[in-house]
Amino acid sequence: MELLYQNAWLIPVLPLAGAMIVGLGLLSFSQLTTSLRQAVAIFIVSLLGTTMVLSFGLLWSQWHGHPPYLQTFEWAAAGNFHLEMGYIIDPLTTLMLVIVTTVAFLVMIYSDGYMAHDRGYVRFFAYLSLFSSSMLGLVVSPNLVQIYIFWELVGMCSYLLVGFWFDRKPAAEAAQKAFVVNRVGDFGLLLGILGLYWATNSFEFGVIGDRLQELIASGSLSVGLASLFAILVFLGPVAKSAQFPLHVWLPDAMEGPTPISALIHAATMVAAGVFLIARMFPVFEGLPGVMNVIAWTGAFTAFLGASIAMTQNDIKKGLAYSTISQLGYMVMAMGVGAYSAGLFHLMTHAYFKAMLFLGSGSVIHGMEAVVGHDPALAQDMRMMGGLRRYMPITALTFLVGCLAISGIPPFAGFWSKDEILNSAFSANPALWVMGWSTAGITAFYMFRMYFSTFEGKFRGNETALRQELKAGSETLAPVFGPGAMNPQELTMADPHHDEDDAHHASQPHESPLTMTLPLLLLAVPSVAIGFTGVPYANNFEAFIHPAGEVVEHAAEFDWTEFLIMAGSSVGIALIGITLASLMYLRGQIDPSAIAQKFQPLYQFSLHKWYFDDVYHNVFVRGCRRLARQVLEVDFNVVDGVVNLAGLAAVLTGETFKYFENGRAQFYALVIFGAVLAFVVISV
Amino acid sequence: MNIADFPWLTFTILFPLAASALIPLIPDKEGKGRPIRWYALVIGLIDFAVIVYAFYTQYDFANPELQLVERYSWIPQLGLNWSVAADGLSMPLILLTGFITTLATLAAWPVTFKPRLFYFLILAMYGGQIAVFAVQDMLVFFLAWELELIPVYLLLAIWGGYKRQYAATKFILYTAGSSLFILLAALAMAFYGGGPVTFDMRSLALKDYSLTFQLLAYGGFLFAYGVKLPIIPFHTWLPDAHGEATAPVHMLLAGILLKMGGYALIRMNVEMLPDAHAYFAPALAILGVVNIIYAALTSFAQRSLKRKIAYSSISHMGFVLLGIASFTNLGLSGAVLQMVSHGLIGASLFFLVGATYDRTHTLILEEMGGVGQKMPKIFSMWTTCSLASLALPGMSGFVAELMVFVGFATSDAYNSTFKVIVIFLAAVGVILTPIYLLSMLREIFYGEENKELTAHEALIDAEPREIFIIACLLVPIIGIGLYPKMLTQVYDAKTVAIVARIRQSVPTLVARAPAHQEFAQAEVVYRAPAIAQK
């Protein structure tokens, strides 16, 4: 067993090696490497498979009570400053390792089918491997600096993968937006790390927490300052886990290929924020003000995401806002001190949301056969409908995902969400109300998604609708600036489009086995994994709990309380589902009529609370204007003075040339005089 | 002859100079300079190999004193000595010089206009640059400093772009004008206080100057080196010079010439005039922050690729200033690391600018767009180098900036308010850098192909020579990023010695023990029970 721990460094290194080998191959022998395709995929998948086996071994060992293991080496030193890097294996790490490796493994298998016809197939696998490596490095980090390093690296992978189809303009913009918004969070994280280091002289989580408490107790550090540092650190998770007000990058990041949305932007990377809060728990725990900020940020984000997801028509955007909302739950759980409940939801969410995204990818894949490679059409739910008949496996797994996320027992999401709501209720009923009502909205929008995608009749061949959506997407896309033109021009100026249509099938098809198999495999944990953390025998909590705290085994499990709490959350979920079925399955309520009735609210939700517009006008334009002004100052004022000096020099030179008399002694005298004056003044 | 007695540094300086004198004798039948460029490349490689060998066999990392010392009396009547040596401060920069100049020679492959003169100047610069870092005599330092300006002036004025005359004149006026202050301050220091006149840097550093004198001399040096580094507002020569230079000259300008300013600032201002440094350091910190933010904003607004990268260089040099002003081992170590790191990253970015210009024949961002589809290799190299420049972890720039940040944050020479403001503003630079670099990438490579551009330019992807140059630069960038101790241990003894000296000049710091001595002790105790190490 010790051998396993000693070689745990292989976990991040193996995928890195794979990425490096394939990357170098692409640069030096691009033709050959590109033609290898599936050989490359098998190589990368098998490397990740190995790390998955290692991770399971470590989880098994930790589950059986092996003490945490730390291995470090000196990474940087200057004088008496020493910075160590290494890896730590403890329950939290092994949990994350298993989540990341299993989801990544299945997503890679899925990608073989999804990306089969893409030119960038090999590059895609190299990026995936690089991402897995960074993410695994992040979860084994023993200190804040190493977390920061891998934190940025996963951000870079996200940048590369969102911009994977770099010939698409929206993808390029989304990639940049994702990176820059995350940098804003990293800015806070960096300042927070520096502040905490200044105060405690340590980068290690436990040590920082202990010393901070000592310093506060002894009065040498005010609570306000300590809280400020902690909130700055929290800015990192706010950006990475797409919490209000830095959530704006995540929906745009859906421009990347769908397997990426599943792996990075639903299951793993965005959960890194929650992971960091868990790691920093010893620090946050002792600062009630910070815990409140965290809880309310999470609760508000949960509601915000759900309220926007209700009206989105793009299936991936809808899921993206749903992810934001679910991450809000996790953050809220952390904020109310429900450490293991938050991580439990992280785990269940990782599986069912990955499955939902892969399912949406399968839908898009099927739709593309009918409408062509146009995200505006292939991802729009108004074009779908009745897909259950054409893609039964996808439909079934998607339904499982919907039930899980809506919190219907006994699916995984029920147990984890219920635990969070329970903790929120005992912390602050107001938080519970937000979480509880969000649960209802969640059930509504998920089943709206399910019904309009898989039930009813197929609308993909309605040409009029197609034209309308296409026109709509083109006016919507460049919302700002002079780019907006008459949408008709665009559709007319695109003659290939109609030719393309001729080649398309009139029916969508079920995806190949490499895509449906991961869906089926992910359905298993989505159904069953909740049973590890049932409230009457909580093995999960016994395994994952804050460092140094002993879980007191509740002697008596209160069935009445459990039934009331669970009943109320299942109840509101059922109301949501019923409403969705009345509107989108039976058609007894007309959704557009409601939208008409509450036009301002509908527009507010449809336009994502206008966050993008406000940010664009304030920050993007503000920054551009400021930069332009600085440049003008630089050119006109600073450089202007220089050029003026040049002019003055010419003029004075013209004057002084009459002093030139050719006598060297005179020049020497002048220099000597200057030096003498310099010495005299200074003595 | 014993290899320890061989004049290694003198050889590395004089060898390229002597070799450049033989260039007129090389036969070149085609007139395209092919034999000449091979000759220059071989000379560069030999010299670089000698540098590496000399340091490998003769240099001891743990020793903070000068090593490989050579000293010959040159003009005894003036007290002028040819004295060269290397310590932790100069040794990494001498290595960098050999490395970058050799790669620049390889990068100059497409230069066919007046090849003899071109390679003559490159080799002359090679020797001149090493001399700047190696000489230990103020007067010779001044001569070397001036000597290296002439090749740059000519390289700009003859092979430059459309506004080359203006740029070259501006460059020479700026740097030559400001370097007069070096001469002035050096003479004053040599004649100060009577006694035998000496220009030897070590002897000058030991002299006991009055504070007023130190402040005056410091100001003089600061102006001269501030122009070179550059420090805003003395920077306007740089965008013009960079905007007009060809790629290999670019690499030298960004890779080495800017580092001379930082090197001399540490060598003279900090090491020789520590008392004045205590007064000037807060100003340096402020100037550093101004550099970081001001230049990042101007870079964002620039529409020309070359000028954009030129301003990004200025922005990165701000971290050098911050590190110098920090009064901590970590900060100064980060400053040195930032110089080396930017030398590598800046050189790679400017090389890529040249490579891109060779294909698109335009530098205006609006005239490009979507070129990533035809040139995927250039695209990936650009992405990697830009990420390195925006301080992505795993690359050297990140380590340097992190060290400066942590160093400044833990500095006990400033009060908390000042530190908080400086660090906060410097961290804003961390947000601005990706904004301008990623926007630049997006405008060049992403999106649909620019039909106007592809209609008349054949966009050929990178050739092996170009990939090789970038790979050579990326190896140390990533190597240092993954394991920074590799480089920091080389000069650590030296920076620790310098910091120990300057800390004595700050009255409030003298009483206190070096920062974190007691915490460092405590940490060991702390860790033991925290996690049982198996």
CSV table of N, CA and C in Angstrom, one decimal, chain A residues 2 27 30 67-70 73-81 84 88 145 148-149 152-153 156 159-160 163 166-167 172-173 176 179-180 183-184 187 190-191 194 197-198 200-201 204 211 214 623-624 626-628 630-631 634 638-639 642-643 678 681-682, chain B residues 166 170 174 188 210 212-213 233 235-236 294 297-298 300-302 311 329-330 372-373 377 379-380 387 390-393 398 406 409-410 419 423-424 427-428 430-431 434-435 438-439 442 446-448 481-485 488 492 496 515 519 526-527 532-534:
chain,number,residue,atom,x,y,z
A,2,GLU,N,2.0,1.2,0.8
A,2,GLU,CA,2.9,2.4,0.8
A,2,GLU,C,3.4,2.7,-0.6
A,27,LEU,N,3.5,19.1,-33.2
A,27,LEU,CA,4.3,20.2,-33.7
A,27,LEU,C,5.4,19.7,-34.7
A,30,SER,N,3.4,16.7,-37.8
A,30,SER,CA,1.9,17.0,-37.6
A,30,SER,C,1.1,16.0,-38.5
A,67,PRO,N,-4.0,6.8,7.4
A,67,PRO,CA,-3.8,8.2,7.7
A,67,PRO,C,-3.3,9.0,6.5
A,68,PRO,N,-3.6,10.3,6.5
A,68,PRO,CA,-3.2,11.1,5.3
A,68,PRO,C,-1.7,11.1,5.1
A,69,TYR,N,-1.4,11.3,3.8
A,69,TYR,CA,0.0,11.1,3.4
A,69,TYR,C,0.5,12.4,2.7
A,70,LEU,N,1.6,12.9,3.1
A,70,LEU,CA,2.1,14.1,2.6
A,70,LEU,C,3.5,13.9,2.1
A,73,PHE,N,8.8,18.5,-1.7
A,73,PHE,CA,10.2,18.8,-2.0
A,73,PHE,C,10.3,20.3,-2.1
A,74,GLU,N,11.5,20.8,-1.9
A,74,GLU,CA,11.7,22.3,-2.0
A,74,GLU,C,11.7,22.7,-3.4
A,75,TRP,N,10.8,23.7,-3.7
A,75,TRP,CA,10.6,24.1,-5.0
A,75,TRP,C,11.3,25.5,-5.3
A,76,ALA,N,11.2,26.4,-4.4
A,76,ALA,CA,11.8,27.7,-4.6
A,76,ALA,C,12.4,28.1,-3.3
A,77,ALA,N,13.5,28.8,-3.4
A,77,ALA,CA,14.1,29.3,-2.1
A,77,ALA,C,14.8,30.6,-2.4
A,78,ALA,N,14.7,31.5,-1.4
A,78,ALA,CA,15.5,32.8,-1.5
A,78,ALA,C,15.9,33.1,-0.1
A,79,GLY,N,17.1,33.1,0.2
A,79,GLY,CA,17.5,33.4,1.6
A,79,GLY,C,16.9,32.4,2.5
A,80,ASN,N,16.1,32.9,3.5
A,80,ASN,CA,15.5,31.9,4.5
A,80,ASN,C,14.0,31.7,4.1
A,81,PHE,N,13.6,32.0,2.9
A,81,PHE,CA,12.3,31.7,2.4
A,81,PHE,C,12.4,30.4,1.7
A,84,GLU,N,7.6,24.9,-0.6
A,84,GLU,CA,7.6,23.5,-0.9
A,84,GLU,C,6.4,23.2,-1.8
A,88,ILE,N,-0.6,15.8,-1.4
A,88,ILE,CA,-1.2,15.3,-0.1
A,88,ILE,C,-2.4,14.3,-0.5
A,145,VAL,N,-0.1,28.0,-2.7
A,145,VAL,CA,0.6,28.4,-3.9
A,145,VAL,C,0.4,27.3,-5.0
A,148,TYR,N,-2.9,27.6,-6.4
A,148,TYR,CA,-3.0,28.8,-7.3
A,148,TYR,C,-2.4,28.4,-8.7
A,149,ILE,N,-1.3,27.7,-8.7
A,149,ILE,CA,-0.6,27.3,-9.9
A,149,ILE,C,-1.6,26.5,-10.8
A,152,GLU,N,-4.7,28.3,-12.1
A,152,GLU,CA,-4.5,29.0,-13.4
A,152,GLU,C,-4.4,28.1,-14.6
A,153,LEU,N,-3.7,26.9,-14.3
A,153,LEU,CA,-3.5,26.0,-15.4
A,153,LEU,C,-4.8,25.4,-15.9
A,156,MET,N,-6.3,27.9,-18.1
A,156,MET,CA,-5.7,28.0,-19.4
A,156,MET,C,-6.3,26.9,-20.3
A,159,TYR,N,-9.5,27.9,-21.4
A,159,TYR,CA,-9.4,28.9,-22.5
A,159,TYR,C,-9.1,28.2,-23.8
A,160,LEU,N,-8.2,27.2,-23.8
A,160,LEU,CA,-7.8,26.5,-25.1
A,160,LEU,C,-9.0,25.7,-25.6
A,163,GLY,N,-12.0,27.9,-26.8
A,163,GLY,CA,-11.7,28.4,-28.2
A,163,GLY,C,-11.2,27.3,-29.1
A,166,PHE,N,-11.5,27.6,-33.3
A,166,PHE,CA,-11.0,29.0,-33.3
A,166,PHE,C,-11.5,29.8,-34.5
A,167,ASP,N,-12.0,29.1,-35.5
A,167,ASP,CA,-12.5,29.9,-36.6
A,167,ASP,C,-13.9,30.5,-36.4
A,172,ALA,N,-14.0,32.4,-30.0
A,172,ALA,CA,-12.9,33.2,-29.6
A,172,ALA,C,-13.2,34.2,-28.5
A,173,GLU,N,-14.3,34.9,-28.7
A,173,GLU,CA,-14.7,35.8,-27.6
A,173,GLU,C,-15.0,35.2,-26.3
A,176,GLN,N,-11.8,34.2,-24.5
A,176,GLN,CA,-11.1,35.3,-23.8
A,176,GLN,C,-11.9,35.8,-22.6
A,179,PHE,N,-11.3,33.5,-19.7
A,179,PHE,CA,-9.9,33.7,-19.1
A,179,PHE,C,-9.9,35.0,-18.3
A,180,VAL,N,-10.4,36.0,-18.9
A,180,VAL,CA,-10.2,37.3,-18.2
A,180,VAL,C,-11.1,37.4,-16.9
A,183,ARG,N,-9.4,35.6,-14.4
A,183,ARG,CA,-8.3,36.3,-13.9
A,183,ARG,C,-8.7,37.4,-12.8
A,184,VAL,N,-9.9,37.9,-13.0
A,184,VAL,CA,-10.4,38.8,-11.9
A,184,VAL,C,-10.5,38.1,-10.6
A,187,PHE,N,-7.1,37.4,-9.3
A,187,PHE,CA,-6.5,38.6,-8.7
A,187,PHE,C,-6.9,38.7,-7.2
A,190,LEU,N,-5.0,35.8,-5.4
A,190,LEU,CA,-3.6,36.2,-5.2
A,190,LEU,C,-3.4,37.1,-4.0
A,191,LEU,N,-4.2,38.2,-4.0
A,191,LEU,CA,-4.1,39.2,-2.9
A,191,LEU,C,-4.4,38.5,-1.6
A,194,LEU,N,-1.5,36.4,-0.5
A,194,LEU,CA,-0.4,37.3,0.0
A,194,LEU,C,-0.8,37.8,1.4
A,197,TYR,N,-0.4,35.1,3.9
A,197,TYR,CA,1.0,34.8,4.1
A,197,TYR,C,1.6,35.9,5.0
A,198,TRP,N,1.3,37.1,4.7
A,198,TRP,CA,1.8,38.2,5.5
A,198,TRP,C,1.5,38.1,6.9
A,200,THR,N,0.3,35.2,8.6
A,200,THR,CA,0.6,33.9,9.2
A,200,THR,C,1.9,33.3,8.8
A,201,ASN,N,2.5,33.8,7.8
A,201,ASN,CA,3.8,33.3,7.3
A,201,ASN,C,3.7,31.8,6.9
A,204,GLU,N,0.1,26.9,4.2
A,204,GLU,CA,-0.6,25.6,4.4
A,204,GLU,C,-2.0,25.9,5.1
A,211,ARG,N,-3.1,29.6,13.0
A,211,ARG,CA,-2.4,30.9,13.4
A,211,ARG,C,-3.3,32.1,13.3
A,214,GLU,N,-5.1,32.2,16.4
A,214,GLU,CA,-4.2,32.7,17.5
A,214,GLU,C,-4.0,34.2,17.4
A,623,CYS,N,-12.7,50.2,-20.0
A,623,CYS,CA,-11.3,49.8,-20.1
A,623,CYS,C,-10.7,50.3,-21.4
A,624,ARG,N,-11.5,50.0,-22.5
A,624,ARG,CA,-11.0,50.5,-23.8
A,624,ARG,C,-10.8,52.0,-23.9
A,626,LEU,N,-10.4,54.1,-21.4
A,626,LEU,CA,-9.2,54.5,-20.6
A,626,LEU,C,-7.9,54.2,-21.3
A,627,ALA,N,-7.8,53.0,-21.9
A,627,ALA,CA,-6.6,52.6,-22.5
A,627,ALA,C,-6.3,53.6,-23.7
A,628,ARG,N,-7.3,53.9,-24.4
A,628,ARG,CA,-7.1,54.9,-25.5
A,628,ARG,C,-6.6,56.2,-25.0
A,630,VAL,N,-5.0,56.9,-22.3
A,630,VAL,CA,-3.6,56.8,-21.8
A,630,VAL,C,-2.7,56.8,-23.0
A,631,LEU,N,-3.1,56.1,-24.0
A,631,LEU,CA,-2.2,56.1,-25.2
A,631,LEU,C,-2.1,57.4,-25.8
A,634,ASP,N,0.3,59.4,-23.8
A,634,ASP,CA,1.6,58.9,-24.0
A,634,ASP,C,2.2,59.5,-25.3
A,638,VAL,N,3.7,62.9,-23.2
A,638,VAL,CA,5.1,62.4,-22.9
A,638,VAL,C,6.0,62.5,-24.0
A,639,ASP,N,5.6,61.9,-25.1
A,639,ASP,CA,6.5,61.9,-26.3
A,639,ASP,C,6.6,63.3,-26.9
A,642,VAL,N,9.3,65.2,-25.3
A,642,VAL,CA,10.6,64.7,-25.8
A,642,VAL,C,10.9,65.4,-27.2
A,643,ASN,N,9.9,65.4,-28.1
A,643,ASN,CA,10.1,65.9,-29.4
A,643,ASN,C,10.3,67.5,-29.3
A,678,PHE,N,29.8,69.5,-8.8
A,678,PHE,CA,29.1,68.3,-8.4
A,678,PHE,C,29.6,67.9,-7.0
A,681,ILE,N,28.9,70.5,-4.2
A,681,ILE,CA,27.6,70.6,-3.7
A,681,ILE,C,27.3,69.4,-2.8
A,682,SER,N,27.9,68.3,-3.1
A,682,SER,CA,27.5,67.1,-2.4
A,682,SER,C,28.2,66.9,-1.1
B,166,TYR,N,14.3,58.3,-37.8
B,166,TYR,CA,13.8,58.9,-36.6
B,166,TYR,C,14.0,58.1,-35.3
B,170,LYS,N,16.4,59.0,-32.2
B,170,LYS,CA,15.8,59.1,-30.9
B,170,LYS,C,16.5,58.2,-29.9
B,174,TYR,N,18.6,59.7,-26.7
B,174,TYR,CA,18.2,59.3,-25.4
B,174,TYR,C,19.3,58.6,-24.6
B,188,ALA,N,32.7,61.6,-10.2
B,188,ALA,CA,32.6,62.2,-8.9
B,188,ALA,C,32.9,61.1,-7.8
B,210,SER,N,29.1,60.8,1.8
B,210,SER,CA,28.0,61.6,2.6
B,210,SER,C,26.7,61.3,1.9
B,212,THR,N,24.2,63.3,1.1
B,212,THR,CA,23.9,64.2,0.0
B,212,THR,C,24.5,63.7,-1.3
B,213,PHE,N,25.8,63.4,-1.2
B,213,PHE,CA,26.5,62.9,-2.4
B,213,PHE,C,25.9,61.6,-2.9
B,233,PRO,N,8.6,58.2,-17.1
B,233,PRO,CA,8.3,58.7,-18.4
B,233,PRO,C,9.5,58.8,-19.4
B,235,HIS,N,10.5,56.5,-21.4
B,235,HIS,CA,10.4,55.2,-22.2
B,235,HIS,C,10.1,55.5,-23.7
B,236,THR,N,9.9,56.7,-24.1
B,236,THR,CA,9.3,56.8,-25.4
B,236,THR,C,10.3,56.4,-26.6
B,294,TYR,N,0.4,51.6,-16.5
B,294,TYR,CA,0.4,52.6,-17.6
B,294,TYR,C,0.8,51.9,-18.9
B,297,LEU,N,-1.9,49.5,-20.1
B,297,LEU,CA,-3.1,50.2,-20.8
B,297,LEU,C,-2.7,50.6,-22.2
B,298,THR,N,-1.5,51.2,-22.3
B,298,THR,CA,-1.1,51.7,-23.7
B,298,THR,C,-1.0,50.5,-24.6
B,300,PHE,N,-2.7,47.8,-24.6
B,300,PHE,CA,-4.1,47.4,-25.0
B,300,PHE,C,-4.6,48.3,-26.1
B,301,ALA,N,-4.3,49.6,-26.0
B,301,ALA,CA,-4.8,50.5,-27.0
B,301,ALA,C,-4.0,50.5,-28.3
B,302,GLN,N,-2.8,50.0,-28.3
B,302,GLN,CA,-2.0,50.0,-29.5
B,302,GLN,C,-2.6,49.1,-30.6
B,311,TYR,N,5.3,47.8,-25.5
B,311,TYR,CA,4.8,48.3,-24.3
B,311,TYR,C,4.6,47.2,-23.3
B,329,ASN,N,14.9,39.3,0.5
B,329,ASN,CA,15.6,38.3,-0.4
B,329,ASN,C,14.8,37.9,-1.5
B,330,LEU,N,13.5,37.6,-1.1
B,330,LEU,CA,12.6,37.1,-2.1
B,330,LEU,C,12.3,38.1,-3.2
B,372,GLY,N,-5.0,31.8,-38.1
B,372,GLY,CA,-4.7,30.6,-37.4
B,372,GLY,C,-4.9,29.3,-38.3
B,373,GLN,N,-5.9,29.4,-39.2
B,373,GLN,CA,-6.2,28.2,-40.0
B,373,GLN,C,-5.1,27.8,-40.9
B,377,LYS,N,0.9,26.1,-36.6
B,377,LYS,CA,2.1,26.0,-35.8
B,377,LYS,C,2.5,27.4,-35.2
B,379,PHE,N,0.5,29.7,-34.8
B,379,PHE,CA,-0.6,30.0,-33.8
B,379,PHE,C,-0.2,29.4,-32.5
B,380,SER,N,0.2,28.1,-32.5
B,380,SER,CA,0.4,27.5,-31.2
B,380,SER,C,1.6,28.1,-30.5
B,387,LEU,N,1.0,33.1,-23.3
B,387,LEU,CA,0.7,32.6,-22.0
B,387,LEU,C,1.8,32.7,-21.1
B,390,LEU,N,1.9,36.3,-20.0
B,390,LEU,CA,0.9,36.7,-19.0
B,390,LEU,C,1.1,36.0,-17.7
B,391,ALA,N,2.2,35.4,-17.5
B,391,ALA,CA,2.6,34.8,-16.2
B,391,ALA,C,1.7,33.6,-15.9
B,392,LEU,N,1.6,32.7,-16.8
B,392,LEU,CA,0.9,31.5,-16.6
B,392,LEU,C,1.9,30.6,-15.7
B,393,PRO,N,1.3,30.0,-14.7
B,393,PRO,CA,2.1,29.1,-13.9
B,393,PRO,C,2.7,28.0,-14.7
B,398,PHE,N,5.7,33.6,-14.3
B,398,PHE,CA,4.9,33.4,-13.1
B,398,PHE,C,5.7,33.4,-11.8
B,406,VAL,N,5.2,38.2,-3.3
B,406,VAL,CA,5.4,37.7,-1.9
B,406,VAL,C,6.5,38.5,-1.2
B,409,ALA,N,5.1,41.9,-0.3
B,409,ALA,CA,4.0,41.7,0.7
B,409,ALA,C,4.6,41.5,2.1
B,410,THR,N,5.7,40.8,2.1
B,410,THR,CA,6.3,40.5,3.4
B,410,THR,C,7.4,41.5,3.8
B,419,LYS,N,2.1,49.4,1.4
B,419,LYS,CA,2.2,48.0,0.8
B,419,LYS,C,0.9,47.6,0.1
B,423,ILE,N,0.7,46.8,-3.8
B,423,ILE,CA,0.4,45.4,-4.2
B,423,ILE,C,-1.0,45.3,-5.0
B,424,PHE,N,-1.9,46.1,-4.5
B,424,PHE,CA,-3.2,46.1,-5.1
B,424,PHE,C,-3.1,46.5,-6.6
B,427,ALA,N,-1.3,44.1,-8.7
B,427,ALA,CA,-2.1,43.0,-9.1
B,427,ALA,C,-3.2,43.3,-10.1
B,428,VAL,N,-3.5,44.6,-10.2
B,428,VAL,CA,-4.4,45.0,-11.3
B,428,VAL,C,-3.7,44.7,-12.7
B,430,VAL,N,-2.0,42.2,-13.3
B,430,VAL,CA,-2.3,40.8,-13.5
B,430,VAL,C,-3.6,40.6,-14.3
B,431,ILE,N,-4.5,41.5,-14.1
B,431,ILE,CA,-5.8,41.4,-14.9
B,431,ILE,C,-5.6,42.0,-16.3
B,434,PRO,N,-3.6,39.7,-19.4
B,434,PRO,CA,-4.3,38.8,-20.3
B,434,PRO,C,-5.2,39.6,-21.2
B,435,ILE,N,-5.7,40.7,-20.8
B,435,ILE,CA,-6.7,41.4,-21.6
B,435,ILE,C,-6.0,41.8,-22.9
B,438,LEU,N,-4.5,38.4,-24.9
B,438,LEU,CA,-5.5,37.5,-25.5
B,438,LEU,C,-6.3,38.3,-26.6
B,439,SER,N,-6.6,39.6,-26.4
B,439,SER,CA,-7.3,40.3,-27.4
B,439,SER,C,-6.4,40.3,-28.7
B,442,ARG,N,-6.7,36.9,-30.3
B,442,ARG,CA,-8.0,36.8,-31.0
B,442,ARG,C,-8.0,37.5,-32.3
B,446,TYR,N,-7.9,34.2,-34.5
B,446,TYR,CA,-9.2,33.6,-34.3
B,446,TYR,C,-10.2,34.2,-35.4
B,447,GLY,N,-11.3,33.6,-35.4
B,447,GLY,CA,-12.4,34.1,-36.3
B,447,GLY,C,-12.2,33.6,-37.7
B,448,GLU,N,-13.0,34.1,-38.6
B,448,GLU,CA,-12.9,33.7,-40.0
B,448,GLU,C,-11.7,34.4,-40.7
B,481,GLY,N,10.1,27.6,-14.9
B,481,GLY,CA,8.8,27.6,-14.3
B,481,GLY,C,8.4,26.4,-13.5
B,482,LEU,N,8.9,25.2,-14.0
B,482,LEU,CA,8.6,24.0,-13.2
B,482,LEU,C,9.5,23.9,-12.0
B,483,TYR,N,10.7,24.3,-12.1
B,483,TYR,CA,11.6,24.1,-11.0
B,483,TYR,C,12.5,25.3,-10.8
B,484,PRO,N,11.9,26.4,-10.3
B,484,PRO,CA,12.7,27.7,-10.2
B,484,PRO,C,14.0,27.6,-9.4
B,485,LYS,N,14.1,26.7,-8.5
B,485,LYS,CA,15.3,26.7,-7.7
B,485,LYS,C,16.5,26.5,-8.6
B,488,THR,N,17.3,30.1,-9.3
B,488,THR,CA,17.5,31.0,-8.1
B,488,THR,C,18.7,30.6,-7.3
B,492,ASP,N,21.5,33.1,-5.5
B,492,ASP,CA,20.8,33.3,-4.2
B,492,ASP,C,21.8,33.9,-3.2
B,496,VAL,N,21.2,37.5,-1.3
B,496,VAL,CA,21.1,37.6,0.1
B,496,VAL,C,22.1,38.6,0.7
B,515,ALA,N,13.7,39.2,8.4
B,515,ALA,CA,12.3,38.9,8.5
B,515,ALA,C,12.1,37.4,8.6
B,519,PHE,N,9.7,32.9,12.7
B,519,PHE,CA,8.6,32.1,12.1
B,519,PHE,C,9.2,30.9,11.5
B,526,TYR,N,5.5,23.5,13.9
B,526,TYR,CA,4.1,23.4,13.6
B,526,TYR,C,3.8,22.2,12.8
B,527,ARG,N,4.7,21.9,11.8
B,527,ARG,CA,4.3,21.0,10.8
B,527,ARG,C,4.2,19.6,11.4
B,532,ALA,N,1.0,13.5,9.8
B,532,ALA,CA,2.0,12.4,10.0
B,532,ALA,C,2.6,12.0,8.7
B,533,GLN,N,3.9,12.3,8.5
B,533,GLN,CA,4.5,12.0,7.2
B,533,GLN,C,5.0,10.5,7.2
B,534,LYS,N,4.5,9.8,6.3
B,534,LYS,CA,4.8,8.4,6.2
B,534,LYS,C,5.9,8.1,5.3
